[in-house]
Each structure stands twice: as structure tokens, then as C-alpha cells.
Short mmCIF file of C-alpha atoms in Angstrom, two decimals:
data_model
loop_
_atom_site.label_atom_id
_atom_site.label_comp_id
_atom_site.label_asym_id
_atom_site.label_seq_id
_atom_site.Cartn_x
_atom_site.Cartn_y
_atom_site.Cartn_z
CA MET A 1 -29.82 -163.63 -30.16
CA PRO A 2 -28.36 -161.56 -33.05
CA THR A 3 -29.15 -157.85 -33.03
CA THR A 4 -29.19 -154.93 -35.46
CA PRO A 5 -27.24 -151.96 -34.02
CA LEU A 6 -28.20 -148.36 -34.82
CA ALA A 7 -26.19 -145.43 -33.46
CA ALA A 8 -27.96 -142.16 -32.71
CA ARG A 9 -27.45 -138.94 -30.78
CA ALA A 10 -31.17 -138.62 -29.95
CA LEU A 11 -34.43 -140.56 -30.26
CA LEU A 12 -37.79 -139.19 -31.39
CA LEU A 13 -40.84 -141.23 -30.42
CA ASP A 14 -44.32 -141.20 -31.90
CA MET A 15 -47.12 -142.06 -29.46
CA ASP A 16 -50.18 -143.80 -30.96
CA GLY A 17 -49.23 -147.18 -32.37
CA THR A 18 -45.62 -146.77 -31.28
CA LEU A 19 -45.70 -146.35 -27.49
CA VAL A 20 -49.45 -146.68 -26.92
CA ASP A 21 -51.96 -149.03 -28.51
CA SER A 22 -55.01 -146.81 -28.96
CA ASP A 23 -56.47 -148.63 -31.97
CA ALA A 24 -59.68 -149.53 -30.13
CA VAL A 25 -60.50 -145.88 -29.40
CA VAL A 26 -59.46 -144.68 -32.86
CA ARG A 27 -61.70 -147.30 -34.44
CA ARG A 28 -64.70 -146.39 -32.26
CA VAL A 29 -64.42 -142.65 -32.77
CA TRP A 30 -63.66 -142.62 -36.48
CA THR A 31 -66.20 -145.35 -37.29
CA ASP A 32 -68.95 -143.27 -35.68
CA TRP A 33 -67.80 -140.13 -37.51
CA ALA A 34 -67.59 -141.95 -40.85
CA ARG A 35 -71.10 -143.36 -40.50
CA GLU A 36 -72.48 -139.92 -39.64
CA LYS A 37 -70.95 -138.63 -42.88
CA GLY A 38 -72.11 -141.57 -45.00
CA LEU A 39 -68.54 -142.79 -45.54
CA ASP A 40 -67.05 -146.27 -45.46
CA PRO A 41 -65.43 -146.58 -42.00
CA GLU A 42 -62.69 -148.90 -43.26
CA ARG A 43 -61.66 -146.41 -45.93
CA VAL A 44 -61.53 -143.63 -43.36
CA LEU A 45 -59.47 -145.73 -40.96
CA THR A 46 -56.86 -146.46 -43.63
CA ILE A 47 -55.89 -142.77 -43.70
CA ALA A 48 -56.77 -141.65 -40.15
CA HIS A 49 -53.82 -143.22 -38.35
CA GLY A 50 -50.84 -141.08 -37.42
CA ARG A 51 -51.97 -137.56 -38.22
CA GLN A 52 -54.24 -134.80 -37.02
CA GLY A 53 -57.94 -135.39 -37.55
CA HIS A 54 -58.60 -132.20 -39.48
CA ALA A 55 -56.01 -133.30 -42.08
CA THR A 56 -57.86 -136.59 -42.54
CA MET A 57 -61.13 -134.70 -42.97
CA ALA A 58 -59.52 -132.37 -45.52
CA ASP A 59 -58.50 -135.36 -47.63
CA LEU A 60 -62.00 -136.82 -47.49
CA PHE A 61 -63.80 -133.50 -48.10
CA PRO A 62 -61.35 -131.37 -50.12
CA ASP A 63 -63.90 -128.64 -50.84
CA ARG A 64 -65.06 -128.19 -47.24
CA PRO A 65 -63.90 -125.07 -45.35
CA ALA A 66 -60.95 -125.67 -43.02
CA GLU A 67 -62.79 -124.15 -40.08
CA VAL A 68 -65.45 -126.87 -40.35
CA ASN A 69 -62.79 -129.58 -40.22
CA HIS A 70 -61.11 -127.97 -37.21
CA ALA A 71 -64.45 -127.64 -35.40
CA GLU A 72 -65.36 -131.29 -35.99
CA ASN A 73 -61.86 -132.38 -35.02
CA ALA A 74 -62.24 -130.53 -31.71
CA VAL A 75 -65.39 -132.55 -30.99
CA LEU A 76 -63.58 -135.81 -31.75
CA LEU A 77 -60.61 -134.82 -29.60
CA ALA A 78 -62.88 -134.07 -26.65
CA ARG A 79 -64.36 -137.56 -26.92
CA GLU A 80 -60.96 -139.20 -27.33
CA LYS A 81 -59.60 -137.55 -24.18
CA THR A 82 -62.30 -139.21 -22.08
CA ASP A 83 -62.55 -142.52 -23.94
CA VAL A 84 -59.48 -144.49 -22.89
CA ASP A 85 -61.11 -147.92 -22.73
CA GLY A 86 -58.67 -150.38 -24.26
CA VAL A 87 -55.70 -147.98 -24.30
CA VAL A 88 -52.65 -150.05 -23.32
CA PRO A 89 -48.89 -149.76 -23.73
CA ILE A 90 -47.17 -151.30 -26.73
CA PRO A 91 -45.15 -154.26 -25.39
CA GLY A 92 -41.70 -153.04 -24.40
CA ALA A 93 -42.63 -149.33 -24.32
CA ALA A 94 -42.28 -148.97 -20.54
CA ALA A 95 -38.84 -150.61 -20.56
CA LEU A 96 -37.64 -148.41 -23.43
CA LEU A 97 -38.78 -145.19 -21.73
CA ALA A 98 -37.20 -146.29 -18.46
CA SER A 99 -33.91 -147.01 -20.24
CA LEU A 100 -33.96 -143.61 -21.92
CA SER A 101 -34.72 -141.80 -18.68
CA GLY A 102 -32.06 -143.69 -16.76
CA SER A 103 -29.37 -143.24 -19.39
CA GLY A 104 -29.89 -139.55 -20.05
CA VAL A 105 -30.02 -140.14 -23.80
CA PRO A 106 -31.85 -137.15 -25.38
CA HIS A 107 -35.36 -138.10 -26.47
CA ALA A 108 -38.68 -136.47 -27.26
CA LEU A 109 -42.29 -137.35 -27.96
CA VAL A 110 -43.44 -136.27 -31.44
CA THR A 111 -47.16 -136.89 -31.79
CA SER A 112 -50.09 -135.72 -33.88
CA ALA A 113 -52.18 -135.66 -30.68
CA ASP A 114 -52.59 -132.44 -28.77
CA ALA A 115 -51.10 -132.12 -25.29
CA GLY A 116 -54.32 -133.08 -23.52
CA LEU A 117 -54.79 -136.23 -25.55
CA ALA A 118 -51.12 -137.17 -25.13
CA ASP A 119 -51.46 -136.85 -21.36
CA ALA A 120 -54.68 -138.88 -21.34
CA ARG A 121 -53.37 -141.76 -23.42
CA MET A 122 -49.90 -141.95 -21.90
CA GLY A 123 -51.52 -141.85 -18.45
CA ALA A 124 -54.04 -144.56 -19.34
CA ALA A 125 -51.18 -146.74 -20.58
CA GLY A 126 -49.16 -146.08 -17.40
CA LEU A 127 -46.28 -144.47 -19.31
CA PRO A 128 -44.31 -141.35 -18.37
CA VAL A 129 -44.49 -138.41 -20.77
CA PRO A 130 -41.02 -137.35 -21.94
CA ARG A 131 -39.92 -133.90 -20.77
CA VAL A 132 -39.54 -132.71 -24.37
CA ARG A 133 -42.62 -133.17 -26.49
CA VAL A 134 -43.90 -131.84 -29.80
CA THR A 135 -47.69 -132.01 -29.97
CA ALA A 136 -50.34 -130.77 -32.39
CA GLU A 137 -50.26 -127.28 -30.90
CA CYS A 138 -46.55 -126.95 -31.73
CA VAL A 139 -46.78 -127.33 -35.50
CA SER A 140 -48.50 -125.67 -38.43
CA ALA A 141 -48.67 -128.84 -40.55
CA SER A 142 -49.62 -132.41 -39.64
CA LYS A 143 -47.63 -135.52 -40.51
CA PRO A 144 -46.60 -136.50 -43.22
CA ASP A 145 -45.11 -133.02 -43.13
CA PRO A 146 -41.70 -133.29 -41.38
CA GLU A 147 -42.18 -130.15 -39.25
CA GLY A 148 -42.83 -132.01 -35.99
CA PHE A 149 -39.74 -134.19 -36.29
CA LEU A 150 -37.56 -131.26 -37.31
CA LYS A 151 -38.79 -129.29 -34.27
CA GLY A 152 -38.12 -132.27 -32.01
CA ALA A 153 -34.55 -132.58 -33.28
CA ALA A 154 -33.99 -128.85 -32.87
CA GLU A 155 -35.31 -128.85 -29.30
CA LEU A 156 -32.93 -131.68 -28.44
CA GLY A 157 -30.07 -129.81 -30.13
CA HIS A 158 -29.17 -132.42 -32.73
CA ALA A 159 -29.14 -132.58 -36.51
CA PRO A 160 -31.96 -134.64 -38.03
CA GLY A 161 -29.49 -137.09 -39.53
CA ASP A 162 -28.18 -137.88 -36.05
CA CYS A 163 -31.67 -138.74 -34.78
CA LEU A 164 -33.54 -142.02 -34.85
CA ALA A 165 -37.34 -141.87 -35.11
CA PHE A 166 -39.81 -144.52 -33.97
CA GLU A 167 -43.07 -144.63 -35.96
CA ASP A 168 -45.86 -146.97 -36.99
CA SER A 169 -48.02 -145.21 -39.58
CA ALA A 170 -47.61 -144.30 -43.24
CA ALA A 171 -47.89 -140.58 -42.45
CA GLY A 172 -45.46 -140.77 -39.54
CA ILE A 173 -42.81 -142.80 -41.35
CA ALA A 174 -43.03 -140.49 -44.36
CA ALA A 175 -42.64 -137.47 -42.08
CA ALA A 176 -39.55 -138.82 -40.35
CA LEU A 177 -37.92 -139.88 -43.62
CA ALA A 178 -38.66 -136.45 -45.12
CA ALA A 179 -36.95 -134.91 -42.09
CA GLY A 180 -33.81 -136.85 -43.01
CA MET A 181 -33.99 -139.36 -40.17
CA ARG A 182 -33.62 -143.10 -40.00
CA VAL A 183 -36.82 -144.78 -38.87
CA VAL A 184 -37.60 -147.79 -36.73
CA GLY A 185 -41.01 -148.99 -37.91
CA VAL A 186 -43.03 -150.43 -35.04
CA GLY A 187 -45.91 -152.89 -35.32
CA PRO A 188 -47.73 -154.86 -38.00
CA ARG A 189 -48.48 -151.89 -40.27
CA ALA A 190 -45.05 -150.33 -40.33
CA ALA A 191 -42.96 -152.58 -42.58
CA ALA A 192 -45.08 -151.77 -45.63
CA TYR A 193 -44.25 -148.06 -45.42
CA GLY A 194 -40.49 -148.26 -45.99
CA PRO A 195 -38.84 -147.65 -42.60
CA THR A 196 -35.10 -148.17 -42.20
CA VAL A 197 -35.80 -151.26 -40.09
CA ALA A 198 -39.01 -152.80 -38.74
CA VAL A 199 -39.82 -154.53 -35.45
CA PRO A 200 -43.08 -156.19 -34.33
CA ASP A 201 -43.08 -154.24 -31.04
CA LEU A 202 -40.58 -152.71 -28.61
CA ARG A 203 -39.64 -155.84 -26.69
CA GLY A 204 -36.03 -156.90 -26.75
CA LEU A 205 -34.59 -153.49 -27.58
CA ARG A 206 -31.33 -152.78 -25.74
CA LEU A 207 -30.01 -149.28 -25.24
CA GLU A 208 -26.24 -148.87 -24.95
CA PRO A 209 -25.32 -145.29 -23.91
CA GLY A 210 -22.29 -143.81 -25.68
CA PRO A 211 -19.50 -141.64 -24.27
CA ASP A 212 -20.71 -138.61 -26.25
CA GLY A 213 -24.24 -138.63 -24.78
CA GLY A 214 -25.73 -140.58 -27.66
CA CYS A 215 -26.44 -144.29 -27.80
CA THR A 216 -26.38 -147.47 -29.80
CA LEU A 217 -29.73 -149.15 -30.02
CA HIS A 218 -29.65 -152.90 -30.46
CA LEU A 219 -32.78 -154.25 -32.16
CA PRO A 220 -33.72 -157.94 -32.02
CA GLY A 221 -32.90 -159.87 -35.16
#
């Protein structure tokens, strides 16, 4: 099968929609919140993926005080940490993480979830949490701001242009591109948001470690 090779010194991995399929929980939680606020759930869901909840609320209620958004987001996060029904790994995620761990290729988790939610969802999906991770507590601005990806690259000790990001959402892909990274778009939503390349899931990816500690990633097709 032909492959598309991409060389990188480090990989930065989003969680929801990229490593973990949490759409069922996201839909339940945000649909309930939208109905409580008298909003169209489908409209809310189109902008809720891939970023911190308080940023979504700020877009929907631009005149509302930030502290109200943060307080409501905390309530949603508490529910999300205990509601893991339907949380499963994206196909191929376990194999990719195992390859990264076994090869020693630098990699990090860069997620809009906080540390507790990341632990809950990665655990529910049966996936190991990378040693280096950038979560909501680590940044001052949510995706699509590039801060999280820039911090991930810095923690791994590599320039953004030498990193390859994996993302699924509009906000996440925009954040990685703004950071100066190439982006592998994962899943059915990703191709529409302009990633460098797009794949339906993580199956069939082959990691070829390089002599300098980096790698060449071979993508199907």
C-alpha cells in the first residue's frame, strides 16, 4: 500500500477526537447545557469541539462575565469526569502510542481538557497518558490560540516547525497551524479545516525512528 511520509523531531497529540472518541459524552453534556440556556444544541456542538468550555460559552454569551462562564464550565467538567459511558479509543490510537513509547520518539499530549478529565478519558479508553502533557491548567488561552502547542514543543525541546501535530477539530487544527506546525487531521471532521494531510483514523500509521531521535511517519495512502 502506498504511504505518505512525514519527517518530524517530535509529535504533539490532541486527545478528544484524535486519540479518544468522546463524542457521546460531549453531545450529552453540551446538549443538556444548551437546552437549559434556550440554545440550539446543534449550533452549540458545532463550536464546542476541541477547546475549553468557558471559551465556547464566551462566544455564545459575549456580554456575560468571565467568572460565570468559568463557574459553569467547572460544573460541566465535574460531570464529564464521571460520565465516561461510550468513551472509546480512536482506532489505531493504542498502536500509535505503543510505537511512540517503544521508539523513544519525543511526544506530548496537548489537550483542552484539564488533567483530571484527561486522566478519566484516557483511562476509560484504556490508553496510557504520555509523560509530557499540556492541559487546560497549563495555558492562559484555549485553542485556537497556539499557546498549548508552543508549550508542548518547548517542553520537548524542539522548534515548532520540527513538530508534527495530530488534531481533529477546527480550533485544534487552527491552533497547530498558527504555532507553525504541520498537522495530521484525524477523523471525519478534520479534512474540512485545512490540515497538512488528513486520515480517517489512526490505523495503518507506521513509525520509523530516525538516527537523530526523530522519526518518519508513514501515513496510509
